[in-house]
PDB file of C-alpha atoms in Angstrom:
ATOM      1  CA  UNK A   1       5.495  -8.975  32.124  1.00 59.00           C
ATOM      2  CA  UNK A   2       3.687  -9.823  28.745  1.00 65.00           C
ATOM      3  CA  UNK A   3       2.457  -7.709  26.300  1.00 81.00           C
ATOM      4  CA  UNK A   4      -1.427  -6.401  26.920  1.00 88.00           C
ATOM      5  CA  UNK A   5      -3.495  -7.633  23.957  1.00 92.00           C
ATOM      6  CA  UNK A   6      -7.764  -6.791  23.602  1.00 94.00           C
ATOM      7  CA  UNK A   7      -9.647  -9.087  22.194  1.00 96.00           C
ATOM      8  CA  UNK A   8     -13.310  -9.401  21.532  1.00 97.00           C
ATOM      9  CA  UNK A   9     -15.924 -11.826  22.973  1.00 97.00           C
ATOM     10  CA  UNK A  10     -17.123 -14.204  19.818  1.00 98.00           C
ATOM     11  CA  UNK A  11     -14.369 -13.653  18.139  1.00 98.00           C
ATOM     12  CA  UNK A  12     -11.298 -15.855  16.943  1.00 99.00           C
ATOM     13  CA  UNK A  13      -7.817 -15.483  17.809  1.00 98.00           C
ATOM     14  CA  UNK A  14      -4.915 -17.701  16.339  1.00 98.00           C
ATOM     15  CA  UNK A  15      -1.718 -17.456  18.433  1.00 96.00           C
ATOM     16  CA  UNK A  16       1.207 -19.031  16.230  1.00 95.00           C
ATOM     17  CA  UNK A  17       3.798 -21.046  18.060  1.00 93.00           C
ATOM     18  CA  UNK A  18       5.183 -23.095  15.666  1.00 92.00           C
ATOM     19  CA  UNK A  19       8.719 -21.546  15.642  1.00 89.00           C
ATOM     20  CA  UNK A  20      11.699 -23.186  17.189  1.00 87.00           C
ATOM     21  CA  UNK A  21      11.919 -20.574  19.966  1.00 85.00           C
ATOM     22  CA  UNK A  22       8.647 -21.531  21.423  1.00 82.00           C
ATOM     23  CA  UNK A  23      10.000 -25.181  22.254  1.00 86.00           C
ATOM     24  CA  UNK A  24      10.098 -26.224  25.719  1.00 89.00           C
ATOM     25  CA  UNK A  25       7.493 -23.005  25.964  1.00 93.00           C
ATOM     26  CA  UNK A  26       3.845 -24.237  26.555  1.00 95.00           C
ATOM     27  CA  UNK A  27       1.337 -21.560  26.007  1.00 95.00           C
ATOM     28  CA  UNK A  28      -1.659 -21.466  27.540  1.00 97.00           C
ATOM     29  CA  UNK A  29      -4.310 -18.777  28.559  1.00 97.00           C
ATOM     30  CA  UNK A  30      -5.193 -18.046  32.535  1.00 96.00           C
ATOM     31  CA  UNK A  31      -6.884 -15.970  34.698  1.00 96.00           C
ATOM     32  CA  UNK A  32      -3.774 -15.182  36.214  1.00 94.00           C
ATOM     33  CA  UNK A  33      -0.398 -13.275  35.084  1.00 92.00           C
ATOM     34  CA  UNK A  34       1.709 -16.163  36.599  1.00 88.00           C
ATOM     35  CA  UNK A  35       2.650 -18.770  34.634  1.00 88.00           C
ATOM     36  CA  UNK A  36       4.682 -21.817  35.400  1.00 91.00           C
ATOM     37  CA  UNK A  37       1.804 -23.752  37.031  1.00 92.00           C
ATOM     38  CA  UNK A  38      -1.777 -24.702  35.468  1.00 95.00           C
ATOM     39  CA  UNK A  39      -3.384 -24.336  38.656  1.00 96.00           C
ATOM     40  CA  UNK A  40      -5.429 -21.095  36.582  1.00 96.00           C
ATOM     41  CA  UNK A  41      -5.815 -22.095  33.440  1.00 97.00           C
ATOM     42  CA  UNK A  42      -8.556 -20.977  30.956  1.00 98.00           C
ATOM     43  CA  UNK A  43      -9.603 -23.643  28.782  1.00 98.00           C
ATOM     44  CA  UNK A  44     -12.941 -22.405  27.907  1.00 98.00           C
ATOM     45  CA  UNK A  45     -12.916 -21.741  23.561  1.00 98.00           C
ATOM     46  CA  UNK A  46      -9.148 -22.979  23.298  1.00 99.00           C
ATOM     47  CA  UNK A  47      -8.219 -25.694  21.148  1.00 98.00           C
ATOM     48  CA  UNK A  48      -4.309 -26.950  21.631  1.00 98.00           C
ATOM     49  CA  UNK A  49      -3.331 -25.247  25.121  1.00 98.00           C
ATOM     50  CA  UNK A  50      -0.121 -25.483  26.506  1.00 97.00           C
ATOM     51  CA  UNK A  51       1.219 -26.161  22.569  1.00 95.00           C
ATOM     52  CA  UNK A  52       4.856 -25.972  21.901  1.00 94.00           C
ATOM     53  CA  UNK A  53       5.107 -26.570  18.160  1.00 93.00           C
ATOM     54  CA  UNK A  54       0.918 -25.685  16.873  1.00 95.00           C
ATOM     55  CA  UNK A  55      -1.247 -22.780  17.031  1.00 97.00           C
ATOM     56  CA  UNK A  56      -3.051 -22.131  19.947  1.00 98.00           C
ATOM     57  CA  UNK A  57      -7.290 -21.402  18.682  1.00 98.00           C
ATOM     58  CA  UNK A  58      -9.253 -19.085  21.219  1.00 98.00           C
ATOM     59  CA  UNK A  59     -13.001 -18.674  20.219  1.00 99.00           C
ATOM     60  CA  UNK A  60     -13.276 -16.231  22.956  1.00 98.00           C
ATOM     61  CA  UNK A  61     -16.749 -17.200  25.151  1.00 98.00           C
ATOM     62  CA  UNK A  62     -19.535 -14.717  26.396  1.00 98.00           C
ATOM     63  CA  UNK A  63     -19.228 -15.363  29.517  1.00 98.00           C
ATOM     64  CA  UNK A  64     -15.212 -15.332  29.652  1.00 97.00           C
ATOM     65  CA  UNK A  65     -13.880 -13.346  32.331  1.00 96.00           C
ATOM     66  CA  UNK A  66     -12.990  -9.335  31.235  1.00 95.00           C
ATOM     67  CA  UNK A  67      -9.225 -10.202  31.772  1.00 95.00           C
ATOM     68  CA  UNK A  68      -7.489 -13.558  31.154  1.00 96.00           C
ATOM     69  CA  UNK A  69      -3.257 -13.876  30.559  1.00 95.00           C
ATOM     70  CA  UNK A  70      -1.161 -15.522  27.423  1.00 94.00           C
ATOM     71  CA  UNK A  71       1.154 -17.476  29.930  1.00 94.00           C
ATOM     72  CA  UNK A  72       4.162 -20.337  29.279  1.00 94.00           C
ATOM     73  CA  UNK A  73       3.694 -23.191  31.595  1.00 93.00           C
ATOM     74  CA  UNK A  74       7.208 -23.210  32.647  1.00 91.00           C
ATOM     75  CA  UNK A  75       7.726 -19.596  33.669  1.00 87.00           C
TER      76      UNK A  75
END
């Protein structure tokens, strides 16, 4: 299970994956803990989802929903 994080609606949030580990390691946000599938993914305010070697930019909306998920779309 990840990590929880709280982040603030109209804010900006930079999620680094430019390191070597994060190869073969997609991240994306979702409204679901499960990753491995985009069937839920969040792509409202994101710039470069499902990145393996840039950062991932999330302008988080208004109207997002109260919980979303940092997932990998492999696992």
């Amino acid at each position: 299970m990840t990590k929880s994080l709280t982040l603030k609606k109209g804010y900006t949030y930079y999620f680094d994956a430019t390191d070597s580990t994060t190869n073969n390691h997609p991240l994306f946000i979702g409204t679901i803990s499960t990753g491995g599938s985009y069937t839920y993914e969040y792509t409202s305010g994101v710039t470069n989802s499902r990145t393996t070697t840039e950062t991932l930019t999330f302008i988080v909306p208004s109207d997002s929903p109260s919980t979303l998920y940092y997932n990998c779309g492999n696992h």
